[in-house]
PDB file of C-alpha atoms in Angstrom:
ATOM      1  CA  UNK A 290     107.841  91.606 109.386  1.00 66.00           C
ATOM      2  CA  UNK A 291     106.480  91.338 112.724  1.00 73.00           C
ATOM      3  CA  UNK A 292     103.815  88.824 113.579  1.00 87.00           C
ATOM      4  CA  UNK A 293     101.271  89.102 116.481  1.00 92.00           C
ATOM      5  CA  UNK A 294      99.030  86.345 115.993  1.00 94.00           C
ATOM      6  CA  UNK A 295      95.410  86.695 118.527  1.00 95.00           C
ATOM      7  CA  UNK A 296      93.664  83.733 119.808  1.00 96.00           C
ATOM      8  CA  UNK A 297      90.649  82.428 119.474  1.00 96.00           C
ATOM      9  CA  UNK A 298      89.808  84.029 115.857  1.00 94.00           C
ATOM     10  CA  UNK A 299      86.612  83.453 116.401  1.00 95.00           C
ATOM     11  CA  UNK A 300      83.850  82.446 119.616  1.00 97.00           C
ATOM     12  CA  UNK A 301      80.689  82.209 119.905  1.00 97.00           C
ATOM     13  CA  UNK A 302      79.146  81.798 124.446  1.00 96.00           C
ATOM     14  CA  UNK A 303      76.600  82.448 125.988  1.00 96.00           C
ATOM     15  CA  UNK A 304      75.551  84.870 127.691  1.00 97.00           C
ATOM     16  CA  UNK A 305      77.379  85.420 131.522  1.00 96.00           C
ATOM     17  CA  UNK A 306      80.232  83.491 130.622  1.00 97.00           C
ATOM     18  CA  UNK A 307      83.423  84.615 131.206  1.00 97.00           C
ATOM     19  CA  UNK A 308      85.366  84.079 127.243  1.00 97.00           C
ATOM     20  CA  UNK A 309      89.793  84.813 127.497  1.00 98.00           C
ATOM     21  CA  UNK A 310      91.314  85.798 124.228  1.00 98.00           C
ATOM     22  CA  UNK A 311      95.113  85.705 123.967  1.00 97.00           C
ATOM     23  CA  UNK A 312      97.311  88.454 121.956  1.00 97.00           C
ATOM     24  CA  UNK A 313     101.036  87.210 121.458  1.00 96.00           C
ATOM     25  CA  UNK A 314     103.355  88.805 119.616  1.00 94.00           C
ATOM     26  CA  UNK A 315     105.374  85.516 117.628  1.00 92.00           C
ATOM     27  CA  UNK A 316     108.933  86.445 117.019  1.00 88.00           C
ATOM     28  CA  UNK A 317     109.970  89.570 119.061  1.00 90.00           C
ATOM     29  CA  UNK A 318     109.399  90.757 122.497  1.00 91.00           C
ATOM     30  CA  UNK A 319     106.146  93.522 123.265  1.00 90.00           C
ATOM     31  CA  UNK A 320     106.128  95.681 127.024  1.00 90.00           C
ATOM     32  CA  UNK A 321     103.121  97.064 126.035  1.00 92.00           C
ATOM     33  CA  UNK A 322     100.103  95.899 123.310  1.00 94.00           C
ATOM     34  CA  UNK A 323      96.838  97.770 122.853  1.00 94.00           C
ATOM     35  CA  UNK A 324      92.710  96.895 122.809  1.00 96.00           C
ATOM     36  CA  UNK A 325      90.905  97.864 120.425  1.00 95.00           C
ATOM     37  CA  UNK A 326      87.155  97.139 120.208  1.00 95.00           C
ATOM     38  CA  UNK A 327      85.310  97.737 116.214  1.00 90.00           C
ATOM     39  CA  UNK A 328      81.405  97.500 116.268  1.00 86.00           C
ATOM     40  CA  UNK A 329      80.238  96.252 113.382  1.00 82.00           C
ATOM     41  CA  UNK A 330      80.551  99.464 110.666  1.00 78.00           C
ATOM     42  CA  UNK A 331      82.417 101.433 112.794  1.00 83.00           C
ATOM     43  CA  UNK A 332      85.978 101.617 113.202  1.00 86.00           C
ATOM     44  CA  UNK A 333      88.026 100.542 116.068  1.00 89.00           C
ATOM     45  CA  UNK A 334      87.816 101.898 119.082  1.00 92.00           C
ATOM     46  CA  UNK A 335      91.399 101.700 121.925  1.00 92.00           C
ATOM     47  CA  UNK A 336      90.632  99.532 124.978  1.00 95.00           C
ATOM     48  CA  UNK A 337      93.498  99.155 127.321  1.00 95.00           C
ATOM     49  CA  UNK A 338      96.767  99.776 127.036  1.00 93.00           C
ATOM     50  CA  UNK A 339      98.689  97.058 128.757  1.00 93.00           C
ATOM     51  CA  UNK A 340     101.827  96.474 129.839  1.00 90.00           C
ATOM     52  CA  UNK A 341     104.269  94.315 131.044  1.00 90.00           C
ATOM     53  CA  UNK A 342     104.465  93.285 134.824  1.00 87.00           C
ATOM     54  CA  UNK A 343     101.534  96.584 136.613  1.00 89.00           C
ATOM     55  CA  UNK A 344      98.285  97.227 135.873  1.00 92.00           C
ATOM     56  CA  UNK A 345      97.056  97.945 132.807  1.00 94.00           C
ATOM     57  CA  UNK A 346      95.724 101.571 131.846  1.00 94.00           C
ATOM     58  CA  UNK A 347      91.523 101.429 130.696  1.00 95.00           C
ATOM     59  CA  UNK A 348      90.649 104.242 128.175  1.00 93.00           C
ATOM     60  CA  UNK A 349      87.313 106.761 129.317  1.00 92.00           C
ATOM     61  CA  UNK A 350      84.688 104.543 130.329  1.00 93.00           C
ATOM     62  CA  UNK A 351      85.523 101.017 129.287  1.00 95.00           C
ATOM     63  CA  UNK A 352      84.981  98.748 132.140  1.00 94.00           C
ATOM     64  CA  UNK A 353      87.672  97.746 133.411  1.00 93.00           C
ATOM     65  CA  UNK A 354      86.662  95.378 135.654  1.00 95.00           C
ATOM     66  CA  UNK A 355      84.750  93.267 132.750  1.00 96.00           C
ATOM     67  CA  UNK A 356      87.455  93.266 130.761  1.00 97.00           C
ATOM     68  CA  UNK A 357      90.520  92.441 133.126  1.00 96.00           C
ATOM     69  CA  UNK A 358      93.370  92.774 130.915  1.00 95.00           C
ATOM     70  CA  UNK A 359      96.357  90.402 130.962  1.00 93.00           C
ATOM     71  CA  UNK A 360     100.680  91.094 130.436  1.00 93.00           C
ATOM     72  CA  UNK A 361     102.345  88.251 131.502  1.00 86.00           C
ATOM     73  CA  UNK A 362     105.326  88.117 130.202  1.00 92.00           C
ATOM     74  CA  UNK A 363     106.808  89.584 126.879  1.00 92.00           C
ATOM     75  CA  UNK A 364     105.121  87.889 124.504  1.00 94.00           C
ATOM     76  CA  UNK A 365     101.712  87.611 125.324  1.00 96.00           C
ATOM     77  CA  UNK A 366      98.497  90.194 126.670  1.00 96.00           C
ATOM     78  CA  UNK A 367      95.082  88.094 127.726  1.00 97.00           C
ATOM     79  CA  UNK A 368      91.783  90.012 127.169  1.00 97.00           C
ATOM     80  CA  UNK A 369      89.265  87.693 129.342  1.00 97.00           C
ATOM     81  CA  UNK A 370      84.973  89.197 129.189  1.00 97.00           C
ATOM     82  CA  UNK A 371      83.634  88.921 132.591  1.00 97.00           C
ATOM     83  CA  UNK A 372      79.903  87.810 132.389  1.00 96.00           C
ATOM     84  CA  UNK A 373      80.036  88.980 128.769  1.00 96.00           C
ATOM     85  CA  UNK A 374      76.847  90.256 126.647  1.00 96.00           C
ATOM     86  CA  UNK A 375      75.423  89.868 123.733  1.00 96.00           C
ATOM     87  CA  UNK A 376      76.038  93.997 123.726  1.00 95.00           C
ATOM     88  CA  UNK A 377      80.231  92.857 124.520  1.00 96.00           C
ATOM     89  CA  UNK A 378      79.474  91.294 121.336  1.00 96.00           C
ATOM     90  CA  UNK A 379      82.535  93.027 118.951  1.00 95.00           C
ATOM     91  CA  UNK A 380      85.640  92.414 116.841  1.00 93.00           C
ATOM     92  CA  UNK A 381      89.054  92.790 119.277  1.00 96.00           C
ATOM     93  CA  UNK A 382      91.819  93.641 117.350  1.00 95.00           C
ATOM     94  CA  UNK A 383      95.023  93.428 119.372  1.00 95.00           C
ATOM     95  CA  UNK A 384      98.291  95.535 119.062  1.00 93.00           C
ATOM     96  CA  UNK A 385     101.929  95.834 119.988  1.00 92.00           C
ATOM     97  CA  UNK A 386     105.173  97.914 118.717  1.00 87.00           C
ATOM     98  CA  UNK A 387     108.515  95.614 117.504  1.00 81.00           C
ATOM     99  CA  UNK A 388     109.976  98.846 120.163  1.00 71.00           C
ATOM    100  CA  UNK A 389     109.283 102.069 121.499  1.00 61.00           C
ATOM    101  CA  UNK A 390     110.110 103.481 117.944  1.00 62.00           C
ATOM    102  CA  UNK A 391     109.523 100.962 115.818  1.00 69.00           C
ATOM    103  CA  UNK A 392     106.936  99.859 113.763  1.00 77.00           C
ATOM    104  CA  UNK A 393     103.590  98.520 115.674  1.00 82.00           C
ATOM    105  CA  UNK A 394     101.876  95.591 113.962  1.00 89.00           C
ATOM    106  CA  UNK A 395      97.945  94.079 114.945  1.00 90.00           C
ATOM    107  CA  UNK A 396      97.091  91.001 114.697  1.00 92.00           C
ATOM    108  CA  UNK A 397      94.118  89.481 112.747  1.00 91.00           C
ATOM    109  CA  UNK A 398      91.357  89.665 115.367  1.00 92.00           C
ATOM    110  CA  UNK A 399      89.526  87.973 116.968  1.00 95.00           C
ATOM    111  CA  UNK A 400      85.473  88.172 116.274  1.00 94.00           C
ATOM    112  CA  UNK A 401      82.760  87.351 119.889  1.00 96.00           C
ATOM    113  CA  UNK A 402      79.314  86.372 119.099  1.00 96.00           C
ATOM    114  CA  UNK A 403      77.340  86.303 122.844  1.00 97.00           C
ATOM    115  CA  UNK A 404      74.314  84.872 122.415  1.00 96.00           C
TER     116      UNK A 404
ATOM    117  CA  UNK B 174      95.206 115.275 122.388  1.00 73.00           C
ATOM    118  CA  UNK B 175      94.669 113.013 118.944  1.00 80.00           C
ATOM    119  CA  UNK B 176      91.740 113.105 116.370  1.00 87.00           C
ATOM    120  CA  UNK B 177      91.193 111.781 112.497  1.00 92.00           C
ATOM    121  CA  UNK B 178      88.432 112.234 110.889  1.00 93.00           C
ATOM    122  CA  UNK B 179      87.550 111.449 107.873  1.00 95.00           C
ATOM    123  CA  UNK B 180      85.556 112.201 105.245  1.00 90.00           C
ATOM    124  CA  UNK B 181      82.871 110.033 103.398  1.00 90.00           C
ATOM    125  CA  UNK B 182      81.982 106.594 105.006  1.00 91.00           C
ATOM    126  CA  UNK B 183      81.242 105.233 101.014  1.00 95.00           C
ATOM    127  CA  UNK B 184      83.497 106.385  98.145  1.00 97.00           C
ATOM    128  CA  UNK B 185      82.530 104.825  95.579  1.00 97.00           C
ATOM    129  CA  UNK B 186      84.454 104.141  92.074  1.00 97.00           C
ATOM    130  CA  UNK B 187      84.195 103.792  88.501  1.00 97.00           C
ATOM    131  CA  UNK B 188      86.960 100.736  87.751  1.00 97.00           C
ATOM    132  CA  UNK B 189      90.307 102.028  85.997  1.00 97.00           C
ATOM    133  CA  UNK B 190      88.817 105.502  87.799  1.00 98.00           C
ATOM    134  CA  UNK B 191      90.553 108.119  90.276  1.00 98.00           C
ATOM    135  CA  UNK B 192      90.101 107.683  94.203  1.00 98.00           C
ATOM    136  CA  UNK B 193      90.302 109.658  96.795  1.00 98.00           C
ATOM    137  CA  UNK B 194      90.290 109.145 100.593  1.00 98.00           C
ATOM    138  CA  UNK B 195      90.265 111.934 103.324  1.00 97.00           C
ATOM    139  CA  UNK B 196      91.824 112.046 106.324  1.00 96.00           C
ATOM    140  CA  UNK B 197      91.660 115.468 108.950  1.00 95.00           C
ATOM    141  CA  UNK B 198      93.541 115.024 112.037  1.00 93.00           C
ATOM    142  CA  UNK B 199      94.529 117.227 114.949  1.00 89.00           C
ATOM    143  CA  UNK B 200      97.101 116.598 116.577  1.00 83.00           C
ATOM    144  CA  UNK B 201      99.062 118.823 119.498  1.00 77.00           C
ATOM    145  CA  UNK B 202     102.447 117.814 118.607  1.00 78.00           C
ATOM    146  CA  UNK B 203     103.969 116.609 115.619  1.00 80.00           C
ATOM    147  CA  UNK B 204     101.430 113.965 114.574  1.00 87.00           C
ATOM    148  CA  UNK B 205     102.492 110.058 112.870  1.00 91.00           C
ATOM    149  CA  UNK B 206      99.848 109.608 110.139  1.00 93.00           C
ATOM    150  CA  UNK B 207      98.769 106.446 108.709  1.00 94.00           C
ATOM    151  CA  UNK B 208      96.216 104.681 106.346  1.00 96.00           C
ATOM    152  CA  UNK B 209      95.261 101.239 107.105  1.00 94.00           C
ATOM    153  CA  UNK B 210      93.254  99.005 104.722  1.00 94.00           C
ATOM    154  CA  UNK B 211      90.317  95.558 106.244  1.00 90.00           C
ATOM    155  CA  UNK B 212      89.012  93.054 104.320  1.00 89.00           C
ATOM    156  CA  UNK B 213      85.876  91.740 105.995  1.00 82.00           C
ATOM    157  CA  UNK B 214      86.257  89.843 109.116  1.00 75.00           C
ATOM    158  CA  UNK B 215      90.420  90.730 109.123  1.00 80.00           C
ATOM    159  CA  UNK B 216      92.406  92.792 110.441  1.00 82.00           C
ATOM    160  CA  UNK B 217      94.210  95.780 109.550  1.00 88.00           C
ATOM    161  CA  UNK B 218      96.751  95.900 107.213  1.00 89.00           C
ATOM    162  CA  UNK B 219      99.570  98.796 106.622  1.00 91.00           C
ATOM    163  CA  UNK B 220      98.916 100.619 103.068  1.00 95.00           C
ATOM    164  CA  UNK B 221     101.438 103.900 104.639  1.00 95.00           C
ATOM    165  CA  UNK B 222     102.810 106.368 107.073  1.00 93.00           C
ATOM    166  CA  UNK B 223     104.576 109.515 106.916  1.00 93.00           C
ATOM    167  CA  UNK B 224     106.647 109.660 109.662  1.00 89.00           C
ATOM    168  CA  UNK B 225     109.140 112.112 108.848  1.00 87.00           C
ATOM    169  CA  UNK B 226     110.927 112.964 105.888  1.00 88.00           C
ATOM    170  CA  UNK B 227     109.863 113.123 101.667  1.00 90.00           C
ATOM    171  CA  UNK B 228     105.375 114.373 102.409  1.00 92.00           C
ATOM    172  CA  UNK B 229     104.691 111.913 100.076  1.00 96.00           C
ATOM    173  CA  UNK B 230     104.883 108.584 100.421  1.00 96.00           C
ATOM    174  CA  UNK B 231     104.126 105.868  98.817  1.00 96.00           C
ATOM    175  CA  UNK B 232     101.893 103.329  99.073  1.00 95.00           C
ATOM    176  CA  UNK B 233     101.098  99.638  98.002  1.00 93.00           C
ATOM    177  CA  UNK B 234      99.135  98.351  95.624  1.00 93.00           C
ATOM    178  CA  UNK B 235      99.663 101.231  94.207  1.00 96.00           C
ATOM    179  CA  UNK B 236      98.654 103.773  97.080  1.00 97.00           C
ATOM    180  CA  UNK B 237     100.092 107.050  98.350  1.00 97.00           C
ATOM    181  CA  UNK B 238      99.142 110.003 100.603  1.00 97.00           C
ATOM    182  CA  UNK B 239     100.486 112.844 100.576  1.00 96.00           C
ATOM    183  CA  UNK B 240     101.598 114.585 104.086  1.00 95.00           C
ATOM    184  CA  UNK B 241     100.005 118.390 104.395  1.00 94.00           C
ATOM    185  CA  UNK B 242     100.893 119.782 107.086  1.00 91.00           C
ATOM    186  CA  UNK B 243      98.663 123.597 106.600  1.00 92.00           C
ATOM    187  CA  UNK B 244      95.381 122.071 105.343  1.00 93.00           C
ATOM    188  CA  UNK B 245      96.376 119.192 108.489  1.00 94.00           C
ATOM    189  CA  UNK B 246      95.052 116.972 105.181  1.00 95.00           C
ATOM    190  CA  UNK B 247      96.891 112.858 104.375  1.00 96.00           C
ATOM    191  CA  UNK B 248      94.048 112.271 101.913  1.00 97.00           C
ATOM    192  CA  UNK B 249      94.665 108.528  99.845  1.00 98.00           C
ATOM    193  CA  UNK B 250      94.959 108.350  96.188  1.00 98.00           C
ATOM    194  CA  UNK B 251      95.551 106.302  94.209  1.00 98.00           C
ATOM    195  CA  UNK B 252      95.423 106.404  90.453  1.00 97.00           C
ATOM    196  CA  UNK B 253      93.463 103.269  88.453  1.00 97.00           C
ATOM    197  CA  UNK B 254      90.720 101.781  91.350  1.00 97.00           C
ATOM    198  CA  UNK B 255      90.828  97.743  90.757  1.00 96.00           C
ATOM    199  CA  UNK B 256      88.096  95.965  91.611  1.00 96.00           C
ATOM    200  CA  UNK B 257      90.677  94.135  94.372  1.00 95.00           C
ATOM    201  CA  UNK B 258      90.911  97.623  97.014  1.00 96.00           C
ATOM    202  CA  UNK B 259      87.671  97.334  97.574  1.00 96.00           C
ATOM    203  CA  UNK B 260      87.240  97.744 101.181  1.00 96.00           C
ATOM    204  CA  UNK B 261      87.588  98.952 104.058  1.00 94.00           C
ATOM    205  CA  UNK B 262      89.867 101.936 105.316  1.00 96.00           C
ATOM    206  CA  UNK B 263      91.789 103.977 108.007  1.00 95.00           C
ATOM    207  CA  UNK B 264      92.868 106.743 108.601  1.00 96.00           C
ATOM    208  CA  UNK B 265      95.175 106.532 112.288  1.00 93.00           C
ATOM    209  CA  UNK B 266      97.211 108.377 113.754  1.00 92.00           C
ATOM    210  CA  UNK B 267      99.499 108.693 116.815  1.00 88.00           C
ATOM    211  CA  UNK B 268     101.949 110.215 119.014  1.00 82.00           C
ATOM    212  CA  UNK B 269     104.926 108.186 117.764  1.00 72.00           C
ATOM    213  CA  UNK B 270     104.781 104.397 115.728  1.00 68.00           C
ATOM    214  CA  UNK B 271     104.961 102.591 119.375  1.00 72.00           C
ATOM    215  CA  UNK B 272     102.544 104.451 120.385  1.00 81.00           C
ATOM    216  CA  UNK B 273      97.908 104.019 120.429  1.00 83.00           C
ATOM    217  CA  UNK B 274      96.556 104.504 117.157  1.00 87.00           C
ATOM    218  CA  UNK B 275      93.399 107.103 116.978  1.00 90.00           C
ATOM    219  CA  UNK B 276      90.783 105.762 114.181  1.00 92.00           C
ATOM    220  CA  UNK B 277      88.572 107.524 112.254  1.00 93.00           C
ATOM    221  CA  UNK B 278      85.737 106.511 111.663  1.00 91.00           C
ATOM    222  CA  UNK B 279      86.683 104.433 108.540  1.00 93.00           C
ATOM    223  CA  UNK B 280      85.472 105.325 104.382  1.00 96.00           C
ATOM    224  CA  UNK B 281      84.231 101.653 102.971  1.00 95.00           C
ATOM    225  CA  UNK B 282      84.920 102.279  99.834  1.00 97.00           C
ATOM    226  CA  UNK B 283      83.640 100.603  96.620  1.00 97.00           C
ATOM    227  CA  UNK B 284      84.830 100.249  92.952  1.00 97.00           C
ATOM    228  CA  UNK B 285      82.120  99.712  89.986  1.00 97.00           C
ATOM    229  CA  UNK B 286      82.675  97.355  87.338  1.00 95.00           C
TER     230      UNK B 286
END
């Protein structure tokens, strides 16, 4: 089946720095990708919908200026956590549908730890 | 609006016993329903999904789930638990397979030897 990758798989950064997480669809094109956040022992919460060639759509309560999303191509979406703080430490997972009506594939996740 | 409720954040079963993980959904449109499994520090693995057609859906690793519209449920079952089934399980609903997913809070399954 289709594959979605994320890079890095694990990142530790100091408070106040910015971290970029990449989500790639390896063998298919994705005009839409989704970003989720999962806190320890909790469920996945949708953060935003990334749209190729246009602005991302953010869920209520998600700061768009803090979580910058860029869908630069049909195979790449990036999530940049700006001025990261310890409360941003989480597991970030992206997903992409192979086409608007086909199965959605999840990336393996990126664990962010902010010291 | 769509939402998912998973009853029981923790379920323990003996090895070889029946596994039953409960999921109820709310959806204003005919739902697409999914069960995912997550092992520690890993991403999500699709167990099974219901889109249309047969309401009893069989998935990987011996799991199956039945879509019951009248009960708005999509419970996950496995006849005989294996130690390797210990993991976190998430039920999810979507308008279609390509849209955003709404996840339940998850159920942690422990298998007792």
